[in-house]
Amino acid sequence: MRARKRFGQNFLVDTQVVEQILSAVSAQPSDHVVEIGPGHGAITTGLAASGARLTLIEIDRDLIAGLIAGVVCRDPDRITLINQDVLTVDFRQLTGPLRIVGNLPYNISTPVLFQLLDATDWIQDIHVMLQKEVVQRITAVAGDPAYGRLGVMISAVADTEALIDVPPESFQPAPKVDSGVVRIRPNAARRAAIVNIEHLGWLVRTAFHQRRKTLRNNLKGFVSAELFASLGIDPGARPETLPVESFITLSNTLVENPNVS
Ligand code: SAM
């Protein structure tokens, strides 16, 4: 199998891992599953066999003919192939709720995750293969070394669960790092508690601007000593110790009281 590095192509060749992914997703005929980067169809064939409606988004033109011959032509009424960069796809244009599946190209996994976060009201769940280190960042809680912007922003709107550890030899070519599959399930109640998600995004980015610095330093000019005190947040703490709920409370307070800082 020829693999293009620039498209992050590490094809799954471990049928046991494919089975584990399919069983975790457990697609149903009533589902609309969107697979990002189907490649040669390692996961796609099993998804198609579930009877779910399928939309495949693949950037590499050279893989399209194989996908059409291999999986699309078996059920052209239920399978749609989009030959496009996933980062330019508007998920809201697809009939929701969507179930997202993918062995993501590692070079664009973080932008894809943030793109999916923008459409959580349209998405039922996400099962994606990522570098293990990214899975750890997503599932980290305050105090963990891996806790940071990505984990806070995902946990603010979704439940997360690390599902499967996958070694390099499960792929061809083998990547240099370990991988893992994570489940992300949007949580509407949690999302509804955030007054302004863009503001929360800005606050978290600013708070983590320099991980080694304190909240007081990173948020200088935006959050006063009085506000930290009134919310019970220690301004001398590092950002990686502040729980997701405190980031949300701080953001909501700033949005709802524009004269307070
Ligand atoms: N799903 C296959 C598997 O598990 O064997 C392939 C996974 S491979 C890690 C990533 C796939 O995403 C490749 O097929 C690659 O061509 C595709 N891809 C890379 N960048 C993409 C992009 N921006 N938009 C859509 N697909 C992309």
mmCIF file of C-alpha atoms and ligand atoms in Angstrom:
data_model
loop_
_atom_site.group_PDB
_atom_site.id
_atom_site.type_symbol
_atom_site.label_atom_id
_atom_site.label_comp_id
_atom_site.label_asym_id
_atom_site.label_seq_id
_atom_site.Cartn_x
_atom_site.Cartn_y
_atom_site.Cartn_z
ATOM 1 C CA MET A 1 0.000 0.000 0.000
ATOM 2 C CA ARG A 2 1.482 3.320 -1.067
ATOM 3 C CA ALA A 3 1.129 5.841 1.733
ATOM 4 C CA ARG A 4 1.225 9.609 1.418
ATOM 5 C CA LYS A 5 2.918 11.230 4.381
ATOM 6 C CA ARG A 6 1.370 14.632 3.719
ATOM 7 C CA PHE A 7 -2.107 13.075 4.136
ATOM 8 C CA GLY A 8 -1.099 11.377 7.394
ATOM 9 C CA GLN A 9 -1.708 7.951 5.867
ATOM 10 C CA ASN A 10 -1.130 5.121 8.341
ATOM 11 C CA PHE A 11 -3.524 2.405 7.256
ATOM 12 C CA LEU A 12 -5.051 0.054 9.823
ATOM 13 C CA VAL A 13 -4.073 -3.534 9.070
ATOM 14 C CA ASP A 14 -4.980 -5.090 12.437
ATOM 15 C CA THR A 15 -8.384 -6.739 12.014
ATOM 16 C CA GLN A 16 -8.772 -7.148 15.778
ATOM 17 C CA VAL A 17 -8.506 -3.374 16.282
ATOM 18 C CA VAL A 18 -10.973 -2.811 13.420
ATOM 19 C CA GLU A 19 -13.420 -5.174 15.151
ATOM 20 C CA GLN A 20 -12.950 -3.368 18.475
ATOM 21 C CA ILE A 21 -13.682 -0.012 16.829
ATOM 22 C CA LEU A 22 -16.779 -1.370 15.065
ATOM 23 C CA SER A 23 -18.040 -2.875 18.300
ATOM 24 C CA ALA A 24 -17.447 0.395 20.217
ATOM 25 C CA VAL A 25 -19.365 2.346 17.551
ATOM 26 C CA SER A 26 -22.079 -0.310 17.209
ATOM 27 C CA ALA A 27 -23.653 1.432 14.209
ATOM 28 C CA GLN A 28 -27.372 0.866 13.619
ATOM 29 C CA PRO A 29 -29.376 1.029 10.375
ATOM 30 C CA SER A 30 -31.053 4.240 11.604
ATOM 31 C CA ASP A 31 -27.674 5.996 12.129
ATOM 32 C CA HIS A 32 -25.969 8.484 9.847
ATOM 33 C CA VAL A 33 -22.271 7.716 10.220
ATOM 34 C CA VAL A 34 -19.662 10.099 8.811
ATOM 35 C CA GLU A 35 -16.231 8.553 8.363
ATOM 36 C CA ILE A 36 -13.310 10.960 8.089
ATOM 37 C CA GLY A 37 -10.482 9.579 5.937
ATOM 38 C CA PRO A 38 -11.754 6.117 4.929
ATOM 39 C CA GLY A 39 -8.474 5.375 3.120
ATOM 40 C CA HIS A 40 -8.658 1.847 1.720
ATOM 41 C CA GLY A 41 -11.834 1.152 3.678
ATOM 42 C CA ALA A 42 -10.452 -0.795 6.668
ATOM 43 C CA ILE A 43 -13.249 0.462 8.944
ATOM 44 C CA THR A 44 -15.678 1.434 6.166
ATOM 45 C CA THR A 45 -16.562 -2.110 5.098
ATOM 46 C CA GLY A 46 -17.794 -3.007 8.581
ATOM 47 C CA LEU A 47 -19.642 0.280 8.963
ATOM 48 C CA ALA A 48 -21.398 -0.329 5.630
ATOM 49 C CA ALA A 49 -22.338 -3.858 6.728
ATOM 50 C CA SER A 50 -24.248 -2.385 9.686
ATOM 51 C CA GLY A 51 -26.774 -0.929 7.253
ATOM 52 C CA ALA A 52 -26.174 2.610 8.550
ATOM 53 C CA ARG A 53 -26.324 5.508 6.159
ATOM 54 C CA LEU A 54 -22.683 6.430 5.433
ATOM 55 C CA THR A 55 -20.922 9.595 4.326
ATOM 56 C CA LEU A 56 -17.228 9.219 3.573
ATOM 57 C CA ILE A 57 -14.912 12.239 3.450
ATOM 58 C CA GLU A 58 -11.583 11.504 1.749
ATOM 59 C CA ILE A 59 -9.091 14.063 0.438
ATOM 60 C CA ASP A 60 -6.865 11.729 -1.600
ATOM 61 C CA ARG A 61 -8.185 11.507 -5.168
ATOM 62 C CA ASP A 62 -6.120 8.371 -5.803
ATOM 63 C CA LEU A 63 -8.096 6.444 -3.163
ATOM 64 C CA ILE A 64 -11.516 7.390 -4.544
ATOM 65 C CA ALA A 65 -11.731 4.793 -7.339
ATOM 66 C CA GLY A 66 -10.868 2.018 -4.879
ATOM 67 C CA LEU A 67 -13.506 3.205 -2.412
ATOM 68 C CA ILE A 68 -16.154 3.382 -5.133
ATOM 69 C CA ALA A 69 -15.340 -0.111 -6.387
ATOM 70 C CA GLY A 70 -14.798 -1.565 -2.938
ATOM 71 C CA VAL A 71 -17.632 -0.220 -0.848
ATOM 72 C CA VAL A 72 -19.720 2.537 -2.445
ATOM 73 C CA CYS A 73 -21.017 0.505 -5.387
ATOM 74 C CA ARG A 74 -22.306 -2.179 -3.039
ATOM 75 C CA ASP A 75 -24.920 0.212 -1.679
ATOM 76 C CA PRO A 76 -24.859 3.492 -3.621
ATOM 77 C CA ASP A 77 -28.194 4.607 -2.146
ATOM 78 C CA ARG A 78 -26.837 4.517 1.411
ATOM 79 C CA ILE A 79 -23.230 5.626 0.853
ATOM 80 C CA THR A 80 -22.093 9.100 -0.196
ATOM 81 C CA LEU A 81 -18.457 9.821 -1.013
ATOM 82 C CA ILE A 82 -17.136 13.360 -0.650
ATOM 83 C CA ASN A 83 -13.704 13.931 -2.204
ATOM 84 C CA GLN A 84 -12.794 16.986 -0.133
ATOM 85 C CA ASP A 85 -10.575 18.283 2.655
ATOM 86 C CA VAL A 86 -12.546 17.561 5.835
ATOM 87 C CA LEU A 87 -11.517 20.963 7.225
ATOM 88 C CA THR A 88 -13.652 22.628 4.525
ATOM 89 C CA VAL A 89 -16.739 20.471 5.139
ATOM 90 C CA ASP A 90 -19.723 22.106 6.853
ATOM 91 C CA PHE A 91 -21.037 19.263 9.023
ATOM 92 C CA ARG A 92 -24.313 21.120 9.495
ATOM 93 C CA GLN A 93 -25.044 20.618 5.802
ATOM 94 C CA LEU A 94 -25.232 16.862 6.447
ATOM 95 C CA THR A 95 -28.405 15.360 7.883
ATOM 96 C CA GLY A 96 -27.950 15.087 11.643
ATOM 97 C CA PRO A 97 -27.607 13.742 14.225
ATOM 98 C CA LEU A 98 -24.233 12.557 13.021
ATOM 99 C CA ARG A 99 -22.040 9.792 14.354
ATOM 100 C CA ILE A 100 -18.426 10.629 13.518
ATOM 101 C CA VAL A 101 -15.860 7.874 13.047
ATOM 102 C CA GLY A 102 -12.282 8.052 11.840
ATOM 103 C CA ASN A 103 -8.717 6.970 12.068
ATOM 104 C CA LEU A 104 -7.714 10.594 11.848
ATOM 105 C CA PRO A 105 -4.681 11.862 9.954
ATOM 106 C CA TYR A 106 -2.528 12.873 12.925
ATOM 107 C CA ASN A 107 -1.247 16.063 11.304
ATOM 108 C CA ILE A 108 -4.742 17.621 11.355
ATOM 109 C CA SER A 109 -6.345 15.866 14.310
ATOM 110 C CA THR A 110 -6.452 18.901 16.627
ATOM 111 C CA PRO A 111 -8.040 21.265 14.045
ATOM 112 C CA VAL A 112 -10.559 18.527 13.157
ATOM 113 C CA LEU A 113 -11.472 18.122 16.847
ATOM 114 C CA PHE A 114 -12.021 21.891 17.227
ATOM 115 C CA GLN A 115 -14.092 21.845 14.004
ATOM 116 C CA LEU A 116 -16.262 19.058 15.448
ATOM 117 C CA LEU A 117 -16.599 20.990 18.729
ATOM 118 C CA ASP A 118 -18.259 23.791 16.755
ATOM 119 C CA ALA A 119 -20.986 21.362 15.681
ATOM 120 C CA THR A 120 -21.640 19.404 18.874
ATOM 121 C CA ASP A 121 -25.365 20.163 18.722
ATOM 122 C CA TRP A 122 -25.382 18.299 15.388
ATOM 123 C CA ILE A 123 -23.326 15.346 16.556
ATOM 124 C CA GLN A 124 -24.449 12.306 18.546
ATOM 125 C CA ASP A 125 -20.968 10.960 19.214
ATOM 126 C CA ILE A 126 -17.400 10.761 17.945
ATOM 127 C CA HIS A 127 -15.110 7.707 17.876
ATOM 128 C CA VAL A 128 -11.654 8.597 16.617
ATOM 129 C CA MET A 129 -8.173 7.119 16.539
ATOM 130 C CA LEU A 130 -5.559 9.633 17.622
ATOM 131 C CA GLN A 131 -2.016 9.710 18.904
ATOM 132 C CA LYS A 132 -2.183 8.287 22.420
ATOM 133 C CA GLU A 133 -0.759 11.524 23.748
ATOM 134 C CA VAL A 134 -3.734 13.430 22.277
ATOM 135 C CA VAL A 135 -6.164 10.913 23.818
ATOM 136 C CA GLN A 136 -4.473 11.591 27.170
ATOM 137 C CA ARG A 137 -4.882 15.342 26.662
ATOM 138 C CA ILE A 138 -8.580 14.909 25.866
ATOM 139 C CA THR A 139 -9.365 12.710 28.866
ATOM 140 C CA ALA A 140 -7.101 14.497 31.381
ATOM 141 C CA VAL A 141 -8.568 16.108 34.485
ATOM 142 C CA ALA A 142 -7.244 19.123 36.403
ATOM 143 C CA GLY A 143 -3.875 18.333 37.940
ATOM 144 C CA ASP A 144 -2.846 15.799 35.272
ATOM 145 C CA PRO A 145 0.304 16.765 33.347
ATOM 146 C CA ALA A 146 -1.651 16.339 30.064
ATOM 147 C CA TYR A 147 -4.453 18.717 31.155
ATOM 148 C CA GLY A 148 -4.671 21.773 28.909
ATOM 149 C CA ARG A 149 -6.669 23.774 26.409
ATOM 150 C CA LEU A 150 -7.860 20.853 24.262
ATOM 151 C CA GLY A 151 -9.075 18.813 27.238
ATOM 152 C CA VAL A 152 -10.816 21.766 28.888
ATOM 153 C CA MET A 153 -12.643 22.790 25.706
ATOM 154 C CA ILE A 154 -13.795 19.240 24.931
ATOM 155 C CA SER A 155 -14.778 18.388 28.514
ATOM 156 C CA ALA A 156 -16.712 21.658 28.726
ATOM 157 C CA VAL A 157 -19.212 20.331 26.185
ATOM 158 C CA ALA A 158 -18.822 16.551 26.111
ATOM 159 C CA ASP A 159 -18.143 13.351 28.044
ATOM 160 C CA THR A 160 -14.932 11.622 27.049
ATOM 161 C CA GLU A 161 -13.633 8.079 27.413
ATOM 162 C CA ALA A 162 -10.381 6.439 26.295
ATOM 163 C CA LEU A 163 -11.397 3.108 24.761
ATOM 164 C CA ILE A 164 -8.611 1.210 23.005
ATOM 165 C CA ASP A 165 -4.799 1.356 23.079
ATOM 166 C CA VAL A 166 -3.318 0.665 19.655
ATOM 167 C CA PRO A 167 0.379 -0.140 19.066
ATOM 168 C CA PRO A 168 2.332 1.121 16.012
ATOM 169 C CA GLU A 169 2.427 -2.328 14.376
ATOM 170 C CA SER A 170 -1.346 -2.234 13.868
ATOM 171 C CA PHE A 171 -0.737 0.210 11.006
ATOM 172 C CA GLN A 172 1.041 0.230 7.691
ATOM 173 C CA PRO A 173 3.319 2.089 7.615
ATOM 174 C CA ALA A 174 3.812 1.951 11.394
ATOM 175 C CA PRO A 175 3.754 5.413 13.002
ATOM 176 C CA LYS A 176 6.508 6.339 15.455
ATOM 177 C CA VAL A 177 4.042 6.790 18.323
ATOM 178 C CA ASP A 178 1.362 4.800 20.140
ATOM 179 C CA SER A 179 -2.258 5.458 19.261
ATOM 180 C CA GLY A 180 -5.607 5.176 20.945
ATOM 181 C CA VAL A 181 -9.320 5.386 20.266
ATOM 182 C CA VAL A 182 -11.388 7.881 22.217
ATOM 183 C CA ARG A 183 -15.150 8.303 22.500
ATOM 184 C CA ILE A 184 -16.487 11.852 22.766
ATOM 185 C CA ARG A 185 -20.180 12.260 23.505
ATOM 186 C CA PRO A 186 -21.581 15.808 23.350
ATOM 187 C CA ASN A 187 -23.470 16.726 26.525
ATOM 188 C CA ALA A 188 -26.228 19.248 25.761
ATOM 189 C CA ALA A 189 -26.816 20.195 29.408
ATOM 190 C CA ARG A 190 -23.170 21.060 29.933
ATOM 191 C CA ARG A 191 -23.056 23.064 26.693
ATOM 192 C CA ALA A 192 -26.186 24.984 27.769
ATOM 193 C CA ALA A 193 -24.450 26.108 30.982
ATOM 194 C CA ILE A 194 -21.858 28.055 28.962
ATOM 195 C CA VAL A 195 -23.008 31.607 28.275
ATOM 196 C CA ASN A 196 -20.544 32.371 25.476
ATOM 197 C CA ILE A 197 -18.427 29.537 24.083
ATOM 198 C CA GLU A 198 -16.169 31.906 22.104
ATOM 199 C CA HIS A 199 -15.394 33.781 25.311
ATOM 200 C CA LEU A 200 -14.644 30.517 27.113
ATOM 201 C CA GLY A 201 -12.296 29.585 24.249
ATOM 202 C CA TRP A 202 -10.502 32.918 24.562
ATOM 203 C CA LEU A 203 -10.256 32.646 28.366
ATOM 204 C CA VAL A 204 -8.821 29.116 28.268
ATOM 205 C CA ARG A 205 -6.330 30.048 25.536
ATOM 206 C CA THR A 206 -5.227 33.095 27.537
ATOM 207 C CA ALA A 207 -5.051 31.213 30.840
ATOM 208 C CA PHE A 208 -2.813 28.540 29.296
ATOM 209 C CA HIS A 209 -0.716 31.044 27.336
ATOM 210 C CA GLN A 210 2.274 30.188 29.525
ATOM 211 C CA ARG A 211 1.661 26.950 31.397
ATOM 212 C CA ARG A 212 4.409 27.594 33.919
ATOM 213 C CA LYS A 213 2.953 30.955 34.936
ATOM 214 C CA THR A 214 0.169 31.541 37.428
ATOM 215 C CA LEU A 215 -3.436 32.372 36.595
ATOM 216 C CA ARG A 216 -2.773 35.863 37.993
ATOM 217 C CA ASN A 217 0.010 36.419 35.469
ATOM 218 C CA ASN A 218 -1.655 34.887 32.425
ATOM 219 C CA LEU A 219 -4.952 36.693 33.106
ATOM 220 C CA LYS A 220 -3.407 40.015 34.143
ATOM 221 C CA GLY A 221 -5.644 42.938 33.166
ATOM 222 C CA PHE A 222 -8.645 40.643 32.628
ATOM 223 C CA VAL A 223 -9.363 39.176 36.079
ATOM 224 C CA SER A 224 -8.895 41.181 39.283
ATOM 225 C CA ALA A 225 -7.759 39.867 42.676
ATOM 226 C CA GLU A 226 -11.299 40.589 43.961
ATOM 227 C CA LEU A 227 -12.924 38.480 41.261
ATOM 228 C CA PHE A 228 -10.533 35.567 41.854
ATOM 229 C CA ALA A 229 -11.361 35.825 45.571
ATOM 230 C CA SER A 230 -15.130 36.053 45.074
ATOM 231 C CA LEU A 231 -15.070 32.877 42.942
ATOM 232 C CA GLY A 232 -12.776 31.046 45.353
ATOM 233 C CA ILE A 233 -10.020 30.662 42.744
ATOM 234 C CA ASP A 234 -6.407 30.856 43.917
ATOM 235 C CA PRO A 235 -4.706 33.399 41.611
ATOM 236 C CA GLY A 236 -1.323 31.909 42.516
ATOM 237 C CA ALA A 237 -2.311 28.523 41.062
ATOM 238 C CA ARG A 238 -1.138 27.291 37.680
ATOM 239 C CA PRO A 239 -3.764 26.951 34.923
ATOM 240 C CA GLU A 240 -3.442 23.156 34.809
ATOM 241 C CA THR A 241 -4.859 22.923 38.348
ATOM 242 C CA LEU A 242 -8.124 24.760 37.562
ATOM 243 C CA PRO A 243 -11.080 22.402 36.945
ATOM 244 C CA VAL A 244 -13.241 22.795 33.833
ATOM 245 C CA GLU A 245 -16.196 23.991 35.948
ATOM 246 C CA SER A 246 -14.106 26.891 37.329
ATOM 247 C CA PHE A 247 -13.107 27.986 33.822
ATOM 248 C CA ILE A 248 -16.808 28.002 32.893
ATOM 249 C CA THR A 249 -17.823 29.934 36.028
ATOM 250 C CA LEU A 250 -15.071 32.489 35.458
ATOM 251 C CA SER A 251 -16.014 32.940 31.796
ATOM 252 C CA ASN A 252 -19.759 33.208 32.553
ATOM 253 C CA THR A 253 -19.096 35.782 35.287
ATOM 254 C CA LEU A 254 -16.967 37.921 32.975
ATOM 255 C CA VAL A 255 -19.564 37.731 30.172
ATOM 256 C CA GLU A 256 -22.535 38.459 32.417
ATOM 257 C CA ASN A 257 -20.814 41.291 34.311
ATOM 258 C CA PRO A 258 -18.882 43.215 31.636
ATOM 259 C CA ASN A 259 -17.914 45.902 34.164
ATOM 260 C CA VAL A 260 -16.283 43.401 36.508
ATOM 261 C CA SER A 261 -12.767 42.240 35.832
HETATM 262 N N1 SAM B 1 -9.385 4.877 7.655
HETATM 263 C C1 SAM B 1 -8.205 4.342 7.003
HETATM 264 C C2 SAM B 1 -7.604 3.259 7.890
HETATM 265 O O1 SAM B 1 -7.944 3.236 9.078
HETATM 266 O O2 SAM B 1 -6.817 2.475 7.390
HETATM 267 C C3 SAM B 1 -7.168 5.429 6.701
HETATM 268 C C4 SAM B 1 -6.670 6.199 7.916
HETATM 269 S S1 SAM B 1 -5.294 7.265 7.572
HETATM 270 C C5 SAM B 1 -4.621 7.464 9.185
HETATM 271 C C6 SAM B 1 -6.003 8.871 7.341
HETATM 272 C C7 SAM B 1 -6.906 9.025 6.122
HETATM 273 O O3 SAM B 1 -7.380 10.376 6.066
HETATM 274 C C8 SAM B 1 -6.217 8.782 4.790
HETATM 275 O O4 SAM B 1 -7.061 8.044 3.951
HETATM 276 C C9 SAM B 1 -5.986 10.192 4.223
HETATM 277 O O5 SAM B 1 -5.911 10.233 2.813
HETATM 278 C C10 SAM B 1 -7.215 10.904 4.758
HETATM 279 N N2 SAM B 1 -7.014 12.369 4.906
HETATM 280 C C11 SAM B 1 -5.881 13.027 5.221
HETATM 281 N N3 SAM B 1 -6.085 14.343 5.304
HETATM 282 C C12 SAM B 1 -7.412 14.526 5.039
HETATM 283 C C13 SAM B 1 -8.242 15.673 4.969
HETATM 284 N N4 SAM B 1 -7.757 16.898 5.197
HETATM 285 N N5 SAM B 1 -9.545 15.505 4.666
HETATM 286 C C14 SAM B 1 -10.050 14.258 4.436
HETATM 287 N N6 SAM B 1 -9.307 13.132 4.490
HETATM 288 C C15 SAM B 1 -8.012 13.254 4.792
#
